[in-house]
Each structure stands twice: as structure tokens, then as C-alpha cells.
Amino acid sequence: MAFLDFFRRKKDVRYILSIDGGGMRGIIPSVMLSKLSKLLHEYGDPRPLYSHFDLIAGTSTGALLALGLTMPNEKTGLKRDEGSAISTRRGYIVPGSDVESFIELYRHHGPEIFPKQQNFKSLLYPILTDKYEAGPFERFLISVFKDSALSDALVPTAAVAYSTTDDRIYTMRSWASHGILSREAARASSAAPMYFPPCRLKERDTGTELTLIDGGVAANNPALIAYAEARKLYPDASEYRILSLSTLSSEYRFNPAESTGGLTGWAKVIIKVYGNASLNAVDEVIGNIKDVKYTRIWAPVLEERIKLDSTSEASTHTLIEAAEKAYQAKEAEMRAFARMLAEEKTHDCVNVKPLRNMPIDDVT
């Protein structure tokens, strides 16, 4: 009986990937995803990265990466992973998108999404309008996700936004998608206040109309949201192992004694204080939940503040360099998580194709 209990506990472990928001700082989790994919291959596991997780969740730029990982490659404009189809007892696992190419998405398309502003607009946008028009970003999302539906996701996927219509976190779920398209989910989750206009979205199956903004206003680290969703999806799991990829937000310390107080004293710091406090709260809470094993990839290595819309080559280089330093600091944790993934079987949540349709030229 003791052996059977041990077997059940091992069988019921579920794996979650959570990716933070942060605009162009999405380069950092992109590097981490590439590192993780290489580790899995190093440990002899040829399965595509997405197929190792029972749930992948993201906020803002993290939602874009989550959707990029889980959308069927033939329905997107993303580069395909060079791996082959993998046969399993239930069917075959299709290759996913090439995670190496995610870094280049930011490098090549960042300037299109966040174009340099004319001087007069740079001065007036905080007062009169949003900094960027939605058009270039929406065209980019169409080129990446085309008309793929959120429900097409190859594993359960969640994108976090915030509804100003009814004042609540609004999680867009692939398993209860309400007819939402993947590009719509990415747009809604990334509608950063003051940067982009809110996203007006209609649930196709219910007709409900919503106004959504960036999920980072409430859950820039979506790990706690992901855990709550996983509990509903897999209520019998004995343990939830979460890999949480940060965008290396810097620690922020502020001494009110050095401020004048009031609006002038707090205006420049309050958003930073709230943002970091939210991230710290997630770490504090989720790190103390008994059935969670939480691996947070963050290190104090980003020495300068990189804004979410900073697209210069120098900023890109700084972000990649910081990601490499963070990986070095957290390599032991990344390797430990990769070993767990490599040792785990493919779970039933992965959307496989019938073996009879497995392409002959794509067999391992």
C-alpha cells in the first residue's frame, strides 16, 4: 500500500509555467525558455517545450510568450521548432514553435510596436493621450497569431488581463475561451495603461462586451493566478510545481523621510512601490502553500532600469546580458526543474494528434 501511495503521489504531480509581464523585458524570459529547452535536450528529452507543462500562464508580454509556445505552429507566423513529431500511447505530439526565435521577435519588431515619438507627442502623451497607437501592435499580433483561436492551444493556456467593465481580474482560458482569438488575448493582456488604449473585447459565445487593460495592474507575476486555475483543472493533484520566469524587475527602495510627501513627493514613486509590492506578495504567499513547489527565476542583476518600451540595440544587449547573468545565478534551480520535467511522462492534458495521421517524414 505504501508503494501504491507513493506511485499515486508521483503520478498526480502537475507542472505549471508562469511568465511575468514587462514589455521589451520579455527578452529575459525568452532567453530562459531557450535555456530550458536546451537543458531538456541535454537530458535526452526530445519533446517540444510546451508538452512538459500542464498549464502555461502569462501576463502582458508573458501572455504573448505563453501563446507563442502553445499555439499550433501551422496556425501562426512563428518559426517552427526543428524537432520531430513524438509518438505516445495516445497519439503523436506535434512540434511547437522555435523558442530561439522569440528573442528575435522582440529585437526586430520592438521598434514597430514602440515607435519613436515626435517631440510634441513625447511631451504631451501623459496628459492628453496614450503614448502609442494600437494599430502597429495589432498588426504585429495578426502576423504572429493570424486567426488562431485561444481554444487551439496545445496545452491549457491562460492570459491574464484586468476588466475595467466590472473591476476584476479577467483570465482568458484556452479551455473556456468564449470564442476569443489568441491575438485578442495577447492584445488585451498587454494593454498597458498610458502606453496603449484599452482593448474592447466581445465574448463570442455569450455576447458579453468588456473593456480590458494590462493584467500587470493586478498580477504582473501570474503564478498565483496560475496555481488557482491549476487547482480547478487538476483537483486531485498531490503537488503543483511552478516555474516562474521573471522579467528581472529591479528592487526598489524609497525613503519617505527624504520626500516632501503629498502628490509631488509620491507621484514618481508610487507606481514602482505598488508594482514591486505586488510581486513580493506573490512570492510570499505562494512560497508558503504546502502543495506547491515554487521555483522563481529572478536575480538582482539588472543594474539599470530598462523601460518596457525601450527598443534600442543597447537596451536589448543589456537585457540579454542580464538574462545570462540571472541564468548563471539560478542555473542549479533551472537544471533541477529541467530534470523533473525530463523524468515526467507526457500528461493527458497535451493535445495530441492521431497516430494514423503522423507524417512519415517527421517520425523520430
Tab-separated table of C-alpha atoms in Angstrom:
chain	number	residue	atom	x	y	z
A	1	MET	CA	0.000	0.000	0.000
A	2	ALA	CA	2.839	2.386	0.822
A	3	PHE	CA	4.312	1.776	-2.636
A	4	LEU	CA	0.950	2.462	-4.295
A	5	ASP	CA	0.555	5.678	-2.309
A	6	PHE	CA	3.991	6.804	-3.449
A	7	PHE	CA	3.155	5.963	-7.071
A	8	ARG	CA	-0.086	7.939	-6.923
A	9	ARG	CA	1.652	10.967	-5.444
A	10	LYS	CA	4.233	10.901	-8.219
A	11	LYS	CA	1.572	10.408	-10.854
A	12	ASP	CA	-0.501	13.337	-9.643
A	13	VAL	CA	2.249	15.976	-9.804
A	14	ARG	CA	1.349	18.816	-12.170
A	15	TYR	CA	3.724	21.308	-13.792
A	16	ILE	CA	2.989	24.986	-14.364
A	17	LEU	CA	4.924	27.600	-16.324
A	18	SER	CA	4.262	31.220	-15.313
A	19	ILE	CA	5.715	34.194	-17.219
A	20	ASP	CA	5.780	37.795	-15.941
A	21	GLY	CA	4.848	40.954	-17.800
A	22	GLY	CA	7.322	43.671	-18.721
A	23	GLY	CA	7.120	44.740	-22.368
A	24	MET	CA	10.517	44.556	-24.073
A	25	ARG	CA	11.890	42.892	-20.955
A	26	GLY	CA	10.142	39.802	-22.313
A	27	ILE	CA	13.555	39.196	-23.899
A	28	ILE	CA	14.644	37.872	-20.491
A	29	PRO	CA	12.120	35.012	-20.139
A	30	SER	CA	12.699	34.300	-23.850
A	31	VAL	CA	16.344	33.612	-23.031
A	32	MET	CA	15.270	31.427	-20.099
A	33	LEU	CA	12.907	29.418	-22.306
A	34	SER	CA	15.748	28.819	-24.742
A	35	LYS	CA	17.984	27.686	-21.884
A	36	LEU	CA	15.288	25.345	-20.564
A	37	SER	CA	14.736	23.803	-23.990
A	38	LYS	CA	18.475	23.138	-24.346
A	39	LEU	CA	18.629	21.572	-20.883
A	40	LEU	CA	15.820	19.163	-21.765
A	41	HIS	CA	17.672	18.086	-24.896
A	42	GLU	CA	20.852	17.739	-22.831
A	43	TYR	CA	18.951	15.327	-20.569
A	44	GLY	CA	17.839	13.301	-23.591
A	45	ASP	CA	14.260	14.606	-23.796
A	46	PRO	CA	13.265	15.479	-27.412
A	47	ARG	CA	9.693	16.523	-26.625
A	48	PRO	CA	8.707	20.111	-27.501
A	49	LEU	CA	8.883	22.510	-24.577
A	50	TYR	CA	5.155	23.201	-24.304
A	51	SER	CA	4.324	19.497	-23.861
A	52	HIS	CA	6.098	19.313	-20.491
A	53	PHE	CA	3.572	21.603	-18.792
A	54	ASP	CA	0.022	21.054	-17.613
A	55	LEU	CA	-0.671	24.794	-17.669
A	56	ILE	CA	1.165	27.769	-19.162
A	57	ALA	CA	0.138	31.239	-17.985
A	58	GLY	CA	1.358	34.729	-18.755
A	59	THR	CA	0.667	38.382	-18.137
A	60	SER	CA	1.230	41.032	-20.820
A	61	THR	CA	4.458	40.182	-22.669
A	62	GLY	CA	4.371	36.903	-20.733
A	63	ALA	CA	0.971	36.151	-22.268
A	64	LEU	CA	2.429	36.723	-25.733
A	65	LEU	CA	5.165	34.182	-24.961
A	66	ALA	CA	2.713	31.707	-23.416
A	67	LEU	CA	0.526	31.864	-26.527
A	68	GLY	CA	3.568	31.635	-28.796
A	69	LEU	CA	4.571	28.427	-27.034
A	70	THR	CA	1.187	26.743	-27.169
A	71	MET	CA	-0.473	27.735	-30.448
A	72	PRO	CA	-0.234	25.085	-33.220
A	73	ASN	CA	2.667	26.248	-35.342
A	74	GLU	CA	0.841	25.790	-38.638
A	75	LYS	CA	-1.741	28.341	-37.464
A	76	THR	CA	0.823	31.052	-36.671
A	77	GLY	CA	3.522	33.041	-38.396
A	78	LEU	CA	6.159	31.783	-35.957
A	79	LYS	CA	9.194	29.745	-36.914
A	80	ARG	CA	8.730	26.037	-36.325
A	81	ASP	CA	10.914	24.045	-33.969
A	82	GLU	CA	13.226	21.743	-35.922
A	83	GLY	CA	12.302	18.787	-33.712
A	84	SER	CA	10.290	15.842	-34.998
A	85	ALA	CA	6.854	14.591	-34.063
A	86	ILE	CA	6.944	12.371	-30.965
A	87	SER	CA	4.742	9.275	-30.737
A	88	THR	CA	2.981	8.440	-27.471
A	89	ARG	CA	0.429	5.867	-26.395
A	90	ARG	CA	-2.416	8.331	-27.028
A	91	GLY	CA	-1.163	9.823	-30.285
A	92	TYR	CA	1.687	11.988	-31.503
A	93	ILE	CA	2.947	15.284	-30.112
A	94	VAL	CA	3.390	17.913	-32.797
A	95	PRO	CA	6.477	20.148	-32.809
A	96	GLY	CA	5.983	23.608	-31.354
A	97	SER	CA	7.419	26.990	-32.233
A	98	ASP	CA	11.142	27.592	-32.111
A	99	VAL	CA	11.785	29.291	-28.766
A	100	GLU	CA	15.121	30.585	-30.059
A	101	SER	CA	13.201	32.832	-32.451
A	102	PHE	CA	11.290	34.595	-29.643
A	103	ILE	CA	14.294	36.774	-28.807
A	104	GLU	CA	14.456	37.948	-32.415
A	105	LEU	CA	10.745	38.831	-32.353
A	106	TYR	CA	11.494	41.469	-29.724
A	107	ARG	CA	14.649	42.646	-31.439
A	108	HIS	CA	13.099	43.006	-34.901
A	109	HIS	CA	9.542	44.055	-34.102
A	110	GLY	CA	10.011	46.086	-30.918
A	111	PRO	CA	10.672	49.326	-32.857
A	112	GLU	CA	7.458	48.748	-34.850
A	113	ILE	CA	5.348	48.243	-31.725
A	114	PHE	CA	7.002	51.076	-29.795
A	115	PRO	CA	7.933	53.634	-32.499
A	116	LYS	CA	9.863	56.732	-31.539
A	117	GLN	CA	7.524	59.637	-30.967
A	118	GLN	CA	7.703	63.124	-32.368
A	119	ASN	CA	8.874	65.632	-29.810
A	120	PHE	CA	5.498	67.293	-29.267
A	121	LYS	CA	3.796	63.953	-28.644
A	122	SER	CA	6.565	62.793	-26.321
A	123	LEU	CA	5.840	65.824	-24.164
A	124	LEU	CA	2.050	65.695	-24.269
A	125	TYR	CA	1.139	61.984	-24.271
A	126	PRO	CA	0.982	61.544	-20.474
A	127	ILE	CA	-1.525	64.370	-20.260
A	128	LEU	CA	-3.610	64.138	-23.426
A	129	THR	CA	-3.410	60.636	-24.912
A	130	ASP	CA	-1.817	57.199	-24.823
A	131	LYS	CA	1.819	57.057	-25.835
A	132	TYR	CA	1.297	54.604	-28.716
A	133	GLU	CA	-1.450	53.856	-31.176
A	134	ALA	CA	-2.747	50.287	-31.077
A	135	GLY	CA	-2.543	49.778	-34.866
A	136	PRO	CA	1.131	48.717	-35.212
A	137	PHE	CA	0.876	46.371	-32.243
A	138	GLU	CA	-2.331	44.798	-33.526
A	139	ARG	CA	-0.813	44.285	-36.984
A	140	PHE	CA	2.157	42.576	-35.353
A	141	LEU	CA	-0.167	40.256	-33.403
A	142	ILE	CA	-2.063	39.379	-36.598
A	143	SER	CA	1.230	38.488	-38.309
A	144	VAL	CA	2.207	36.258	-35.363
A	145	PHE	CA	-1.065	34.583	-34.394
A	146	LYS	CA	-3.159	35.038	-37.552
A	147	ASP	CA	-6.710	33.805	-36.851
A	148	SER	CA	-5.773	31.050	-34.398
A	149	ALA	CA	-8.279	30.636	-31.583
A	150	LEU	CA	-7.357	30.582	-27.923
A	151	SER	CA	-9.066	27.177	-27.798
A	152	ASP	CA	-6.476	25.839	-30.295
A	153	ALA	CA	-3.795	25.784	-27.581
A	154	LEU	CA	-1.871	22.508	-27.440
A	155	VAL	CA	-1.877	22.564	-23.624
A	156	PRO	CA	-4.073	24.581	-21.226
A	157	THR	CA	-3.069	28.230	-21.555
A	158	ALA	CA	-4.123	31.339	-19.643
A	159	ALA	CA	-3.601	35.042	-20.377
A	160	VAL	CA	-4.249	37.500	-17.546
A	161	ALA	CA	-5.934	40.882	-18.100
A	162	TYR	CA	-7.952	43.269	-15.946
A	163	SER	CA	-11.547	44.206	-16.671
A	164	THR	CA	-12.461	47.839	-16.076
A	165	THR	CA	-16.034	46.905	-17.010
A	166	ASP	CA	-16.624	45.037	-13.766
A	167	ASP	CA	-13.444	45.764	-11.751
A	168	ARG	CA	-11.878	42.295	-11.616
A	169	ILE	CA	-9.025	40.170	-12.885
A	170	TYR	CA	-10.120	38.644	-16.176
A	171	THR	CA	-8.326	35.422	-17.078
A	172	MET	CA	-8.664	34.254	-20.664
A	173	ARG	CA	-8.540	30.445	-20.669
A	174	SER	CA	-7.996	28.120	-23.608
A	175	TRP	CA	-10.321	25.511	-22.083
A	176	ALA	CA	-13.143	28.040	-21.620
A	177	SER	CA	-12.247	30.550	-24.297
A	178	HIS	CA	-15.642	32.163	-25.047
A	179	GLY	CA	-14.571	32.246	-28.696
A	180	ILE	CA	-11.644	34.619	-28.064
A	181	LEU	CA	-8.816	34.604	-30.625
A	182	SER	CA	-5.228	34.210	-29.462
A	183	ARG	CA	-4.237	37.617	-30.860
A	184	GLU	CA	-7.127	39.202	-28.969
A	185	ALA	CA	-5.967	37.585	-25.737
A	186	ALA	CA	-2.424	38.885	-26.295
A	187	ARG	CA	-3.699	42.398	-27.086
A	188	ALA	CA	-5.959	42.542	-24.020
A	189	SER	CA	-3.330	41.232	-21.625
A	190	SER	CA	-0.785	43.770	-22.960
A	191	ALA	CA	-2.915	46.939	-22.944
A	192	ALA	CA	-0.606	48.814	-20.587
A	193	PRO	CA	-2.268	51.999	-19.267
A	194	MET	CA	-0.722	55.198	-20.668
A	195	TYR	CA	1.079	53.168	-23.352
A	196	PHE	CA	-1.792	51.581	-25.313
A	197	PRO	CA	-5.543	52.187	-25.450
A	198	PRO	CA	-7.692	49.648	-23.576
A	199	CYS	CA	-8.813	46.578	-25.510
A	200	ARG	CA	-12.516	46.272	-26.212
A	201	LEU	CA	-13.361	42.612	-26.471
A	202	LYS	CA	-16.564	40.649	-27.039
A	203	GLU	CA	-17.069	37.083	-25.868
A	204	ARG	CA	-18.430	35.430	-28.983
A	205	ASP	CA	-20.434	32.744	-27.206
A	206	THR	CA	-22.074	34.974	-24.574
A	207	GLY	CA	-22.140	38.342	-26.332
A	208	THR	CA	-20.607	39.968	-23.238
A	209	GLU	CA	-18.640	43.118	-24.059
A	210	LEU	CA	-15.634	44.014	-21.914
A	211	THR	CA	-13.010	46.714	-21.678
A	212	LEU	CA	-9.679	45.149	-20.703
A	213	ILE	CA	-6.309	46.526	-19.697
A	214	ASP	CA	-2.906	45.040	-18.958
A	215	GLY	CA	-3.071	42.238	-16.395
A	216	GLY	CA	0.072	43.648	-14.812
A	217	VAL	CA	-2.004	46.192	-12.908
A	218	ALA	CA	-3.095	43.310	-10.661
A	219	ALA	CA	-0.892	40.280	-11.372
A	220	ASN	CA	2.358	41.067	-13.154
A	221	ASN	CA	3.597	37.755	-11.784
A	222	PRO	CA	0.679	35.460	-12.669
A	223	ALA	CA	1.944	32.467	-10.659
A	224	LEU	CA	-0.786	32.729	-8.021
A	225	ILE	CA	-3.489	33.032	-10.707
A	226	ALA	CA	-1.977	30.031	-12.498
A	227	TYR	CA	-1.994	27.998	-9.289
A	228	ALA	CA	-5.665	28.801	-8.677
A	229	GLU	CA	-6.531	27.723	-12.230
A	230	ALA	CA	-4.486	24.539	-11.919
A	231	ARG	CA	-6.308	23.639	-8.708
A	232	LYS	CA	-9.578	23.782	-10.647
A	233	LEU	CA	-8.218	21.874	-13.635
A	234	TYR	CA	-6.433	19.197	-11.605
A	235	PRO	CA	-8.151	18.985	-8.209
A	236	ASP	CA	-6.663	15.561	-7.435
A	237	ALA	CA	-3.038	16.611	-7.880
A	238	SER	CA	-0.803	15.999	-4.888
A	239	GLU	CA	1.649	18.748	-5.815
A	240	TYR	CA	1.904	21.702	-8.194
A	241	ARG	CA	5.415	22.517	-9.366
A	242	ILE	CA	5.645	26.055	-10.679
A	243	LEU	CA	8.447	27.534	-12.752
A	244	SER	CA	8.038	31.314	-12.568
A	245	LEU	CA	10.053	33.344	-15.088
A	246	SER	CA	10.552	36.996	-14.167
A	247	THR	CA	11.470	39.948	-16.347
A	248	LEU	CA	14.037	40.960	-13.712
A	249	SER	CA	12.255	43.967	-12.275
A	250	SER	CA	14.766	45.809	-10.108
A	251	GLU	CA	14.424	46.052	-6.368
A	252	TYR	CA	13.064	49.441	-5.375
A	253	ARG	CA	13.782	51.174	-2.098
A	254	PHE	CA	12.321	54.536	-1.151
A	255	ASN	CA	12.863	56.608	1.963
A	256	PRO	CA	9.764	58.787	2.621
A	257	ALA	CA	11.824	60.885	5.031
A	258	GLU	CA	13.695	62.263	2.035
A	259	SER	CA	10.448	63.259	0.298
A	260	THR	CA	8.213	66.282	0.640
A	261	GLY	CA	5.209	63.963	0.875
A	262	GLY	CA	1.879	64.589	-0.779
A	263	LEU	CA	1.314	64.384	-4.508
A	264	THR	CA	4.668	65.839	-5.507
A	265	GLY	CA	6.572	63.529	-3.199
A	266	TRP	CA	4.769	60.321	-4.143
A	267	ALA	CA	3.852	60.839	-7.804
A	268	LYS	CA	7.118	59.478	-9.213
A	269	VAL	CA	7.462	56.531	-6.848
A	270	ILE	CA	4.019	55.202	-6.014
A	271	ILE	CA	3.665	53.088	-9.182
A	272	LYS	CA	7.070	51.498	-8.548
A	273	VAL	CA	6.175	50.811	-4.922
A	274	TYR	CA	2.840	49.215	-5.838
A	275	GLY	CA	4.394	47.160	-8.647
A	276	ASN	CA	7.190	45.697	-6.544
A	277	ALA	CA	4.879	45.150	-3.580
A	278	SER	CA	2.566	43.085	-5.799
A	279	LEU	CA	5.456	40.917	-6.998
A	280	ASN	CA	6.752	40.429	-3.454
A	281	ALA	CA	3.272	39.500	-2.215
A	282	VAL	CA	3.019	36.665	-4.758
A	283	ASP	CA	6.415	35.290	-3.732
A	284	GLU	CA	5.493	35.484	-0.057
A	285	VAL	CA	2.097	33.808	-0.408
A	286	ILE	CA	2.817	31.117	-2.958
A	287	GLY	CA	6.095	30.170	-1.339
A	288	ASN	CA	4.167	29.130	1.773
A	289	ILE	CA	1.467	26.982	0.162
A	290	LYS	CA	2.030	23.387	1.229
A	291	ASP	CA	1.208	21.635	-2.053
A	292	VAL	CA	3.342	23.999	-4.168
A	293	LYS	CA	6.978	23.679	-5.135
A	294	TYR	CA	7.832	27.168	-6.374
A	295	THR	CA	10.920	27.968	-8.451
A	296	ARG	CA	11.272	31.682	-9.103
A	297	ILE	CA	13.901	32.771	-11.641
A	298	TRP	CA	14.927	36.229	-10.516
A	299	ALA	CA	18.251	37.722	-9.506
A	300	PRO	CA	19.382	41.320	-8.769
A	301	VAL	CA	21.461	41.564	-11.937
A	302	LEU	CA	19.675	44.247	-13.966
A	303	GLU	CA	21.766	47.194	-12.857
A	304	GLU	CA	19.924	49.855	-14.845
A	305	ARG	CA	16.210	50.440	-15.263
A	306	ILE	CA	15.041	49.363	-18.722
A	307	LYS	CA	11.625	50.746	-19.584
A	308	LEU	CA	9.050	48.400	-21.078
A	309	ASP	CA	9.163	50.310	-24.380
A	310	SER	CA	12.942	50.688	-24.651
A	311	THR	CA	13.872	49.209	-28.057
A	312	SER	CA	17.422	50.452	-28.637
A	313	GLU	CA	20.150	47.962	-29.513
A	314	ALA	CA	21.936	48.979	-26.306
A	315	SER	CA	18.856	48.119	-24.210
A	316	THR	CA	18.437	44.801	-25.997
A	317	HIS	CA	22.070	43.942	-25.339
A	318	THR	CA	21.683	44.898	-21.675
A	319	LEU	CA	18.616	42.683	-21.310
A	320	ILE	CA	20.263	39.663	-22.936
A	321	GLU	CA	23.357	40.164	-20.811
A	322	ALA	CA	21.218	40.417	-17.654
A	323	ALA	CA	19.355	37.237	-18.625
A	324	GLU	CA	22.660	35.379	-18.982
A	325	LYS	CA	23.767	36.603	-15.543
A	326	ALA	CA	20.439	35.614	-13.999
A	327	TYR	CA	20.717	32.170	-15.548
A	328	GLN	CA	24.189	31.739	-14.094
A	329	ALA	CA	22.849	32.735	-10.684
A	330	LYS	CA	19.886	30.347	-10.984
A	331	GLU	CA	21.387	27.560	-13.068
A	332	ALA	CA	21.105	24.972	-10.297
A	333	GLU	CA	17.376	25.677	-9.910
A	334	MET	CA	16.824	25.621	-13.680
A	335	ARG	CA	18.663	22.317	-14.014
A	336	ALA	CA	16.715	20.780	-11.138
A	337	PHE	CA	13.404	21.798	-12.710
A	338	ALA	CA	14.500	20.556	-16.144
A	339	ARG	CA	15.421	17.165	-14.661
A	340	MET	CA	11.972	16.875	-13.104
A	341	LEU	CA	10.351	17.689	-16.451
A	342	ALA	CA	12.537	15.210	-18.336
A	343	GLU	CA	11.696	12.425	-15.889
A	344	GLU	CA	7.932	13.038	-16.082
A	345	LYS	CA	5.724	11.283	-18.598
A	346	THR	CA	3.577	13.225	-21.057
A	347	HIS	CA	0.363	14.123	-19.255
A	348	ASP	CA	-3.130	13.720	-20.644
A	349	CYS	CA	-3.603	17.490	-20.955
A	350	VAL	CA	-1.393	17.642	-24.063
A	351	ASN	CA	-3.400	17.903	-27.271
A	352	VAL	CA	-2.066	15.051	-29.421
A	353	LYS	CA	-2.907	14.077	-32.975
A	354	PRO	CA	-3.992	10.544	-34.046
A	355	LEU	CA	-1.044	8.262	-34.826
A	356	ARG	CA	-2.620	7.289	-38.151
A	357	ASN	CA	-2.091	10.889	-39.284
A	358	MET	CA	1.541	11.044	-38.161
A	359	PRO	CA	3.636	12.355	-41.083
A	360	ILE	CA	6.041	9.650	-42.289
A	361	ASP	CA	8.843	12.120	-42.919
A	362	ASP	CA	8.532	13.538	-39.409
A	363	VAL	CA	8.971	10.416	-37.279
A	364	THR	CA	11.680	10.206	-34.634
